[in-house]
């Protein structure tokens, strides 16, 4: 297994004291810290692909990290599409790669 | 202008390339509004928050005399995708 | 969902400017103050910043933010997070503010929405693992997860150097900080000469003595051309950072995520030297296109704007007291021009005094406080460690003059 990307002992910022919890991504069982954004928990597990582009299918991941770009949309069971960079992780969350958004939101017209 | 690489994506949401902007411009879409309507650049899920600057910059480089004085900026309500309110991550 | 909330002062943005304004005004008087922010926690861009001061102590934004939040809590300010403002409307007696959690009516409105990043499209920039430099900062400093093991930074500016330094401190390997390819989408000039000119603005905060020295001299003698030609192709280590002013990042490669970048040497004026392309393995790329003031709400309100390149873009016209040309509407922090967090805090305090003054209580007491606050902003600006531009004062004067003219 690859080394986690967590910065456990930051020389200036210290430690993150948050509880370790479990969740799944595309069915795989993973661990993350309670309350951290979903995208952060995935990144710590070396997972960067959060969705695929509606038309071209190209892989997309976190880009702005602060809720502006909408690139990090994932599917959260029971909630629908959420921005992974803003949505806090909770115990037992079931998350999947983001799927296509409804046209009502994108303004896209099917042709 | 050296090394103009127009093949890559400018608007990430709608995957609009520099080449598509160029083509639209040549076909007469010469204001940012026309460019947007023609190519869908800035009209995707982020509502132009990422590429609006780029499209305007690209246009101002095309059209060097573009006015940069006092101007009302063309923003319309809503400036945030409200339908995404529920997606913001809170309960 | 749709009940209308009422307040005396609504502050949009819980960054250093907004939080300082709220703490200052409520410490002073009995006045309902509400702060809203769309991010899940308050602090704005403070949360991800830290830098070394002249006396070698570290200034840590998270701690400064925590302190401001405590001051606000003690003063009874309501801070609401996870609320986006998407519109506003002028009323006869104040403003109606449209938010994702319903409308808010307020007498006074302070916009402290900060700055946003200028994107920079590069071939391959949609691959997972490519992120804005601000995202890399948030990952490493706010959430304490590395954006990757080894990365490249594209874009040479004050922010990219400051954040590169932070990433190195966090134990992340930075393979290089290179120029973007020179093309139609480049915001700033992207050749080595321009990059050096830009770096000379760092003045005292410059990460290496040669830059501090070079900065002063280059400004006088146009030395930058010379530095650009002498700048070693391999780059130099400044502040432990591999600064590569003769290298451009041409494209980002990978199937489903970043695997490598292609870089090439460039001439002094930014042209790619054919045959110098090479591939370097990295697992992330951070794009640093610079910052611009996030003034969309001022635009919606109907403020006139002036394009001021020294301040990062279109600025809503305002006066030295941070009043806009519209009734009861104020601005503070990076929405008035891109500067460091300490300046934003001083501006927040100034806006608070300006609003109390205009509200008309104890005007004779407020006047000296207001003048002090104006002087303080100037002083903080003068001594700031991170200076985004040397001509800020004269650029700001142009806006103030326009305000007088407009009114
Ligand atoms: C990515 C990035 C990195 C930076 N790093 C540094 C650095 O290392 N050192 C440095 O000196 N300066 C840095 N800066 C500059 C920074 O802008 C200032 O240091 C300072 O934080 C500005 O303070 P502010 O209060 O004006 O805005 P901010 O700190 O940006 O706070 C503004 C707040 O307003 C909120 N907001 C914006 N629009 C809305 C809306 N419509 N509805 C609700 N809320 C909204 C935002 O969520 C944000 O929290 C950085 C800026 C950015 C964008
Ligand atoms: S990464 Fe941009 S919205 Fe989440």
XYZ file of C-alpha atoms and ligand atoms in Angstrom:
666
model
C 0.000 0.000 0.000
C 1.241 3.497 -0.818
C 2.131 5.906 1.919
C -0.732 8.185 2.903
C -0.471 11.786 1.783
C -1.383 13.083 5.224
C 0.936 15.607 6.812
C 0.905 14.126 10.278
C 3.446 16.336 11.938
C 3.370 19.730 10.311
C 6.331 21.727 11.636
C 4.230 24.875 12.104
C 0.630 23.782 12.111
C 0.939 20.712 14.335
C -1.418 17.727 14.218
C -5.021 17.346 13.071
C -6.967 15.903 15.973
C -9.977 14.409 14.280
C -11.564 11.013 14.644
C -10.771 8.298 12.085
C -13.929 6.982 10.434
C -14.840 4.634 7.556
C -16.619 5.313 4.293
C -16.775 3.776 0.831
C -15.876 5.098 -2.596
C -17.136 3.137 -5.590
C -17.707 0.302 -3.166
C -14.181 0.251 -1.790
C -13.895 0.621 1.977
C -11.627 3.517 3.007
C -10.734 5.564 6.056
C -10.765 9.300 6.529
C -11.060 11.940 9.233
C -14.478 12.946 10.465
C -15.552 16.337 9.163
C -12.836 16.809 6.588
C -14.093 17.396 3.041
C -14.751 14.207 1.068
C -12.183 15.243 -1.567
C -9.518 15.541 1.119
C -10.228 12.072 2.499
C -10.049 10.646 -1.030
C -6.816 12.489 -1.821
C -5.248 11.148 1.374
C -6.035 7.702 -0.089
C -4.428 8.704 -3.434
C -7.800 8.933 -5.159
C -7.960 11.884 -7.535
C -10.568 10.911 -10.103
C -13.888 12.245 -8.862
C -15.985 12.185 -12.017
C -15.902 11.981 -15.775
C -16.911 14.690 -18.170
C -20.475 14.314 -19.433
C -19.579 14.270 -23.090
C -15.942 13.393 -23.554
C -15.700 11.094 -20.547
C -12.363 12.640 -19.579
C -11.395 12.170 -15.943
C -11.809 15.166 -13.632
C -10.752 15.894 -10.085
C -10.423 18.601 -7.509
C -9.402 21.899 -9.104
C -10.186 25.000 -6.986
C -10.635 23.365 -3.583
C -13.099 26.029 -2.416
C -16.391 25.352 -4.113
C -16.120 27.546 -7.185
C -15.325 25.301 -10.124
C -17.823 22.448 -9.631
C -15.249 19.970 -10.951
C -15.363 17.789 -7.844
C -18.992 16.679 -8.048
C -19.480 13.217 -6.604
C -22.567 11.134 -5.909
C -23.377 10.837 -2.219
C -25.902 8.126 -1.379
C -29.090 9.731 -0.099
C -28.004 13.236 -1.082
C -27.353 13.217 -4.788
C -24.555 15.271 -6.273
C -22.372 17.205 -3.875
C -19.138 19.139 -4.169
C -16.504 16.869 -2.665
C -14.273 19.797 -1.722
C -16.911 21.277 0.608
C -18.935 18.346 1.879
C -17.781 17.109 5.309
C -17.096 13.387 5.606
C -19.235 11.353 7.987
C -19.066 7.784 9.251
C -20.516 5.274 6.811
C -20.945 7.608 3.831
C -21.339 5.802 0.524
C -19.801 7.828 -2.255
C -19.486 7.189 -5.968
C -17.887 8.911 -8.905
C -20.040 11.827 -10.044
C -22.440 11.201 -12.881
C -24.097 13.480 -15.336
C -25.972 16.511 -14.025
C -29.605 17.131 -14.949
C -30.036 19.508 -17.872
C -32.109 21.804 -15.668
C -28.907 22.655 -13.812
C -26.379 22.780 -16.619
C -28.714 24.436 -19.100
C -27.553 21.814 -21.584
C -30.014 20.837 -24.301
C -29.985 17.281 -25.552
C -29.673 17.127 -29.276
C 2.272 36.190 -30.117
C 4.451 33.153 -30.106
C 3.655 29.549 -29.573
C -0.083 29.930 -29.861
C -1.568 26.666 -28.813
C -5.243 26.927 -29.550
C -6.030 23.258 -29.302
C -6.417 22.992 -25.571
C -9.440 23.511 -23.400
C -10.261 26.994 -22.139
C -13.705 26.427 -20.633
C -13.355 23.313 -18.511
C -17.058 22.714 -17.890
C -18.086 22.742 -21.523
C -14.723 21.664 -22.955
C -14.455 24.658 -25.281
C -11.017 25.011 -26.862
C -9.096 28.088 -27.934
C -9.543 26.874 -31.494
C -13.331 26.930 -31.096
C -13.184 30.495 -29.779
C -11.033 31.471 -32.729
C -13.431 29.856 -35.217
C -16.444 31.515 -33.617
C -14.668 34.862 -33.699
C -13.909 34.468 -37.384
C -17.568 33.677 -37.989
C -18.522 37.001 -36.438
C -18.914 36.318 -32.709
C -16.850 39.304 -31.654
C -18.293 40.363 -28.301
C -17.935 38.245 -25.196
C -21.670 37.657 -25.166
C -21.699 36.460 -28.745
C -18.714 34.234 -28.102
C -20.440 32.703 -25.122
C -23.675 32.057 -26.966
C -21.856 30.582 -29.912
C -19.417 28.324 -28.080
C -21.071 27.822 -24.659
C -17.826 28.949 -23.046
C -18.576 30.275 -19.505
C -22.069 28.760 -19.577
C -21.340 25.484 -17.785
C -21.740 24.336 -14.212
C -19.306 26.855 -12.696
C -21.185 29.696 -14.402
C -18.027 31.166 -15.806
C -16.292 31.541 -12.478
C -13.206 29.879 -13.868
C -13.047 30.923 -17.505
C -14.934 34.222 -17.687
C -11.651 36.039 -17.062
C -9.981 34.013 -19.779
C -12.574 34.638 -22.417
C -12.550 38.365 -21.681
C -8.766 38.436 -21.691
C -8.581 36.531 -24.931
C -11.023 38.946 -26.485
C -9.207 42.001 -25.203
C -5.986 40.711 -26.734
C -7.808 40.166 -30.009
C -9.315 43.572 -29.848
C -6.585 45.771 -28.434
C -8.656 48.928 -28.243
C -11.231 47.325 -25.934
C -12.196 49.988 -23.412
C -10.726 49.510 -19.970
C -12.047 52.702 -18.396
C -14.918 53.081 -15.960
C -17.580 50.559 -16.784
C -20.390 48.691 -15.161
C -19.456 45.014 -15.261
C -22.010 42.762 -16.787
C -23.046 40.429 -14.003
C -26.585 39.186 -13.569
C -28.384 37.726 -10.589
C -27.868 35.008 -9.537
C -24.083 35.097 -9.397
C -24.152 31.735 -7.664
C -25.834 28.649 -8.944
C -28.639 28.609 -6.425
C -29.763 25.144 -7.358
C -26.433 24.090 -5.926
C -27.356 25.525 -2.518
C -28.382 22.054 -1.448
C -25.096 20.769 -2.750
C -23.061 23.038 -0.545
C -22.505 20.246 1.873
C -24.549 21.268 4.883
C -27.389 19.340 6.340
C -36.276 28.849 4.400
C -37.789 32.101 3.242
C -38.260 34.088 6.476
C -36.529 37.458 6.158
C -33.783 38.168 8.655
C -33.068 41.741 9.767
C -29.825 43.308 10.834
C -28.133 46.700 11.072
C -24.918 45.731 9.361
C -24.448 42.739 7.132
C -20.918 41.771 6.216
C -20.430 39.446 3.262
C -17.186 37.517 3.701
C -15.683 36.156 6.915
C -12.087 36.686 5.868
C -9.620 38.958 7.677
C -11.383 42.108 6.413
C -14.926 41.048 7.311
C -14.023 39.555 10.683
C -11.941 42.586 11.687
C -14.743 44.949 10.713
C -17.292 42.963 12.714
C -15.098 42.734 15.809
C -14.297 46.461 15.692
C -17.796 47.756 15.235
C -19.430 45.522 17.786
C -16.783 46.150 20.372
C -17.814 49.768 20.076
C -21.552 49.862 20.295
C -24.837 48.135 20.470
C -25.465 47.350 16.891
C -26.679 44.170 15.261
C -23.925 42.769 13.111
C -24.140 39.635 11.014
C -21.345 38.055 8.983
C -22.011 35.472 6.291
C -19.667 33.344 4.248
C -20.153 30.532 1.781
C -17.223 28.483 3.008
C -18.034 25.934 5.745
C -15.760 27.691 8.253
C -14.906 31.350 8.914
C -11.439 32.818 8.238
C -11.349 33.253 4.458
C -7.875 33.079 2.977
C -6.313 33.449 6.411
C -6.838 29.761 7.061
C -4.225 28.659 4.567
C -1.528 31.275 5.086
C 1.653 31.460 7.051
C 4.874 33.334 6.444
C 8.084 34.219 8.179
C 8.285 37.771 9.506
C 11.380 39.956 9.440
C 12.219 38.971 13.000
C 12.038 35.298 11.883
C 8.933 34.523 13.874
C 6.115 32.861 11.943
C 2.842 34.619 11.263
C 0.217 31.878 11.188
C -3.123 32.750 9.606
C -5.067 29.958 11.323
C -4.133 31.411 14.716
C -4.959 34.971 13.660
C -8.326 33.735 12.368
C -9.090 31.861 15.594
C -8.355 35.019 17.549
C -10.676 37.132 15.389
C -13.415 34.538 15.713
C -13.141 34.620 19.518
C -13.337 38.414 19.519
C -16.476 38.209 17.435
C -18.051 35.556 19.598
C -17.408 37.621 22.702
C -18.934 40.668 21.033
C -22.032 38.680 20.148
C -21.596 38.808 16.382
C -23.485 36.164 14.485
C -21.264 34.389 11.943
C -23.147 32.178 9.512
C -21.163 29.861 7.278
C -22.203 27.836 4.270
C -24.406 30.689 3.036
C -23.848 32.099 -0.453
C -24.954 35.568 -1.458
C -26.183 35.569 -5.005
C -27.869 38.918 -5.418
C -28.652 42.296 -3.857
C -31.120 45.065 -4.211
C -31.115 48.668 -3.015
C -34.088 49.595 -0.826
C -35.097 53.091 0.353
C -33.666 52.309 3.805
C -30.839 49.903 3.104
C -30.271 46.702 1.182
C -31.973 43.436 0.536
C -29.470 40.636 0.226
C -30.452 37.398 -1.481
C -28.776 34.318 -0.064
C -28.974 30.578 -0.493
C -30.711 30.514 2.927
C -33.260 33.253 2.283
C -33.297 37.049 2.190
C -31.634 39.379 4.672
C -32.548 43.034 5.094
C -29.850 45.313 6.375
C -29.307 49.027 6.808
C -25.580 48.940 6.066
C -23.828 46.476 3.815
C -20.115 45.749 3.753
C -18.715 43.634 0.928
C -15.543 41.850 1.992
C -15.508 39.059 -0.564
C -11.745 38.978 -1.092
C -9.934 37.859 -4.196
C -10.140 34.928 -6.583
C -7.568 33.213 -8.707
C -6.931 33.954 -12.346
C -6.935 30.657 -14.208
C -4.271 29.784 -16.760
C -5.158 27.155 -19.318
C -2.367 24.782 -20.220
C -2.515 21.741 -22.393
C -3.635 18.917 -20.090
C -4.924 21.145 -17.285
C -8.184 19.241 -16.858
C -6.379 16.078 -15.688
C -6.991 15.124 -12.058
C -3.911 16.204 -10.119
C -3.804 19.615 -11.781
C -5.150 22.227 -9.405
C -5.036 25.929 -8.743
C -2.217 26.982 -6.430
C -4.860 28.074 -3.934
C -6.246 24.521 -3.863
C -2.754 23.175 -3.164
C -2.489 25.690 -0.303
C -5.859 24.678 1.112
C -5.025 20.962 0.927
C -1.633 21.285 2.594
C -2.300 24.020 5.135
C -5.979 23.850 5.949
C -6.593 20.096 5.698
C -3.006 18.928 6.073
C -3.014 16.510 3.171
C -0.324 16.784 0.488
C -1.625 17.688 -2.967
C 0.870 15.014 -4.116
C 4.339 13.703 -3.391
C 6.123 15.682 -6.070
C 4.822 18.596 -8.089
C 5.516 21.352 -10.533
C 4.303 24.910 -10.120
C 3.539 26.988 -13.164
C 3.438 30.776 -12.921
C 6.051 32.937 -11.237
C 4.547 35.555 -8.963
C 4.398 36.619 -5.351
C 1.687 34.141 -4.505
C 3.312 31.161 -6.221
C 6.557 31.725 -4.348
C 4.824 32.236 -1.009
C 2.763 29.063 -1.424
C 5.688 27.055 -2.866
C 7.564 27.863 0.289
C 4.625 26.674 2.395
C 4.476 23.396 0.449
C 8.179 22.771 0.965
C 7.782 23.420 4.694
C 5.052 20.764 4.698
C 7.454 18.219 3.212
C 6.239 18.274 -0.385
C 8.820 18.047 -3.158
C 8.670 20.853 -5.692
C 10.456 19.900 -8.901
C 10.347 23.396 -10.300
C 8.553 26.717 -10.494
C 8.419 27.582 -14.164
C 6.827 30.090 -16.490
C 3.626 29.341 -18.356
C 3.891 29.013 -22.109
C 3.632 32.440 -23.703
C 0.341 32.518 -25.533
C -2.968 34.217 -25.985
C -4.194 33.359 -22.517
C -1.278 34.572 -20.480
C -2.402 37.270 -18.058
C 0.953 38.745 -17.326
C 3.857 38.861 -19.699
C 5.390 35.460 -19.469
C 8.955 36.018 -20.527
C 11.915 35.852 -18.136
C 12.448 39.633 -18.166
C 8.884 40.298 -17.105
C 9.057 37.609 -14.444
C 12.117 39.197 -12.925
C 10.499 42.581 -12.983
C 7.597 41.083 -11.158
C 9.816 39.469 -8.574
C 11.600 42.692 -7.869
C 8.349 43.877 -6.386
C 8.859 41.506 -3.529
C 11.309 44.054 -2.146
C 12.100 43.137 1.453
C 10.093 39.984 1.388
C 12.176 38.664 -1.489
C 13.142 35.119 -0.787
C 16.819 35.651 -1.494
C 19.318 38.433 -0.897
C 20.190 38.690 -4.575
C 16.601 39.516 -5.320
C 16.374 42.155 -2.664
C 19.521 43.648 -4.008
C 18.480 43.019 -7.590
C 15.086 44.512 -6.966
C 16.341 47.899 -5.992
C 18.990 48.009 -8.643
C 16.876 46.567 -11.394
C 14.223 49.165 -10.844
C 16.798 51.877 -11.333
C 18.956 50.439 -14.033
C 16.721 48.145 -16.012
C 18.972 45.369 -14.920
C 16.293 42.803 -15.393
C 17.329 42.127 -18.968
C 20.783 41.321 -17.802
C 19.579 39.133 -14.971
C 17.321 37.345 -17.406
C 20.166 36.509 -19.736
C 22.453 35.433 -16.948
C 19.810 33.429 -15.172
C 21.085 29.853 -15.205
C 19.006 27.503 -17.331
C 18.891 24.993 -14.530
C 17.351 27.639 -12.318
C 18.585 28.601 -8.900
C 17.587 27.594 -5.423
C 16.087 30.566 -3.669
C 14.551 30.080 -0.269
C 14.940 26.342 -1.016
C 12.758 26.791 -4.059
C 13.829 25.673 -7.533
C 12.994 28.858 -9.398
C 13.310 28.327 -13.156
C 12.963 31.615 -14.960
C 14.313 30.253 -18.221
C 11.914 27.328 -18.346
C 8.303 27.120 -19.487
C 5.890 24.350 -18.631
C 4.529 23.386 -22.033
C 2.042 20.655 -21.283
C 0.773 18.248 -18.671
C 0.666 14.535 -19.497
C -1.197 11.538 -18.171
C -3.992 9.136 -19.030
C -6.452 9.574 -16.198
C -4.323 11.734 -13.920
C -1.082 13.679 -13.908
C 1.940 11.518 -14.646
C 4.459 14.040 -15.963
C 5.002 17.495 -17.409
C 6.853 18.616 -20.519
C 9.076 21.620 -19.906
C 11.306 23.540 -22.302
C 13.930 26.258 -22.156
C 12.886 29.683 -23.341
C 14.785 32.649 -24.697
C 14.958 35.907 -22.813
C 11.803 37.047 -24.519
C 9.928 33.849 -23.834
C 10.271 31.870 -27.043
C 10.632 28.127 -26.701
C 14.059 26.857 -27.708
C 13.367 23.962 -30.068
C 14.829 20.667 -28.998
C 15.009 21.598 -25.335
C 11.740 19.871 -24.427
C 12.008 17.242 -21.739
C 9.632 15.185 -19.647
C 9.652 15.259 -15.862
C 7.687 12.881 -13.667
C 5.387 14.514 -11.149
C 2.070 13.586 -9.556
C 0.569 17.058 -9.264
C 0.737 20.457 -10.938
C -0.298 23.719 -9.299
C -1.309 26.584 -11.575
C -0.593 30.090 -10.276
C -2.196 32.642 -12.558
C -2.384 35.445 -9.999
C -5.277 37.021 -8.122
C -8.066 39.416 -9.012
C -10.543 41.187 -6.707
C -13.806 39.270 -6.408
C -16.231 42.128 -6.972
C -19.226 40.446 -8.599
C -21.600 41.629 -5.864
C -20.484 45.249 -6.246
C -21.135 44.861 -9.963
C -24.632 43.527 -9.293
C -25.309 46.411 -6.920
C -24.465 48.777 -9.763
C -21.148 50.250 -8.610
C -19.029 51.933 -11.263
C -15.700 50.163 -11.810
C -12.195 51.158 -12.746
C -9.676 48.754 -14.212
C -6.456 49.131 -12.199
C -3.785 46.619 -13.116
C -1.682 47.372 -10.016
C -4.611 46.260 -7.876
C -5.311 43.140 -9.884
C -8.296 44.074 -12.047
C -11.654 45.825 -11.963
C -12.179 47.738 -8.733
C -15.513 49.149 -7.524
C -15.035 52.905 -7.158
C -14.734 53.896 -3.478
C -13.117 56.566 -1.329
C -10.396 56.417 1.265
C -13.068 55.719 3.888
C -14.090 52.628 1.898
C -17.515 53.987 0.948
C -18.757 53.146 -2.521
C -20.751 55.551 -4.659
C -23.977 53.788 -3.614
C -25.859 54.546 -0.375
C -24.819 52.559 2.718
C -22.565 50.262 0.701
C -18.945 49.764 1.794
C -16.042 47.617 0.637
C -12.982 46.326 2.517
C -10.151 43.896 1.937
C -9.099 42.418 -1.369
C -12.288 43.475 -3.149
C -10.629 46.925 -3.162
C -7.381 45.539 -4.609
C -5.125 42.562 -4.038
C -2.924 42.919 -0.959
C -1.887 40.822 2.026
C -4.066 39.769 4.945
C -2.690 42.337 7.389
C -3.766 45.170 5.100
C -7.184 43.535 4.753
C -7.526 43.484 8.547
C -6.607 47.163 8.842
C -9.119 47.950 6.104
C -11.783 46.005 7.973
C -11.197 48.126 11.079
C -11.320 51.275 8.943
C -14.615 50.238 7.354
C -16.061 49.712 10.839
C -15.104 53.236 11.895
C -16.369 54.643 8.642
C -19.759 52.993 9.112
C -20.081 54.142 12.736
C -19.177 57.637 11.634
C -21.793 57.647 8.898
C -24.362 56.144 11.215
C -23.969 59.404 13.071
C -23.597 58.387 16.665
C -20.964 60.296 18.581
C -19.584 61.725 15.365
C -17.094 63.912 17.177
C -15.698 60.866 18.926
C -15.609 58.893 15.719
C -13.794 61.409 13.567
C -10.352 60.996 15.184
C -10.763 57.205 15.239
C -11.564 57.255 11.575
C -8.518 59.332 10.758
C -6.344 57.024 12.855
C -7.739 54.033 11.031
C -6.901 55.599 7.670
C -3.344 56.249 8.830
C -3.082 52.703 10.147
C -4.001 51.164 6.795
C -1.206 53.142 5.168
C 1.279 52.147 7.828
C 0.410 48.448 7.626
C 0.670 48.603 3.848
C 4.078 50.224 4.043
C 5.507 47.622 6.378
C 3.788 44.522 4.934
C 6.012 41.500 4.341
C 4.158 40.440 1.254
C 3.721 43.264 -1.182
C 1.773 42.386 -4.238
C 2.634 45.586 -6.122
C 4.902 48.604 -5.517
C 2.554 51.208 -6.984
C -0.414 50.475 -4.750
C -0.605 53.903 -3.159
C -0.721 55.863 -6.378
C -3.138 53.366 -7.926
C -5.452 53.762 -4.956
C -5.300 57.554 -5.260
C -6.651 57.273 -8.785
C -9.705 55.448 -7.471
C -10.303 57.988 -4.695
C -10.094 60.832 -7.198
C -12.584 59.118 -9.407
C -14.911 58.768 -6.414
C -14.827 62.525 -5.783
C -15.415 63.154 -9.438
C -18.302 60.699 -9.529
C -20.050 62.141 -6.507
C -5.890 31.295 -3.198
C -5.388 32.500 -2.458
C -4.239 32.401 -1.685
C -3.745 33.520 -1.008
N -2.603 33.376 -0.271
C -2.068 34.457 0.327
C -0.864 34.353 1.070
O -0.283 33.259 1.181
N -0.379 35.474 1.669
C -1.028 36.675 1.558
O -0.573 37.673 2.125
N -2.152 36.787 0.858
C -2.685 35.727 0.235
N -3.845 35.858 -0.484
C -4.469 37.172 -0.611
C -5.686 37.219 0.315
O -6.752 37.557 -0.510
C -5.486 38.182 1.450
O -4.380 37.778 2.209
C -6.674 38.252 2.427
O -7.098 36.966 2.822
C -7.811 39.035 1.881
O -8.770 39.156 2.886
P -10.289 39.453 2.589
O -10.957 39.482 3.909
O -10.379 40.616 1.704
O -10.793 38.207 1.723
P -10.792 36.625 1.951
O -9.829 36.209 2.974
O -10.659 36.032 0.604
O -12.271 36.330 2.486
C -13.396 36.575 1.673
C -14.507 35.635 2.067
O -15.682 36.006 1.371
C -16.411 34.866 1.052
N -17.277 35.150 -0.097
C -16.915 35.622 -1.314
N -17.989 35.772 -2.097
C -19.065 35.386 -1.360
C -20.462 35.315 -1.630
N -20.986 35.701 -2.801
N -21.281 34.844 -0.649
C -20.765 34.465 0.557
N -19.455 34.525 0.860
C -18.620 34.980 -0.084
C -15.361 33.839 0.750
O -15.858 32.529 0.959
C -14.232 34.206 1.703
O -14.224 33.408 2.864
C -4.405 34.751 -1.126
C -5.574 34.832 -1.878
C -6.081 33.729 -2.544
C -7.343 33.845 -3.363
S -12.796 21.653 -6.391
Fe -13.741 23.371 -7.266
S -15.764 23.163 -6.514
Fe -14.756 21.579 -5.519
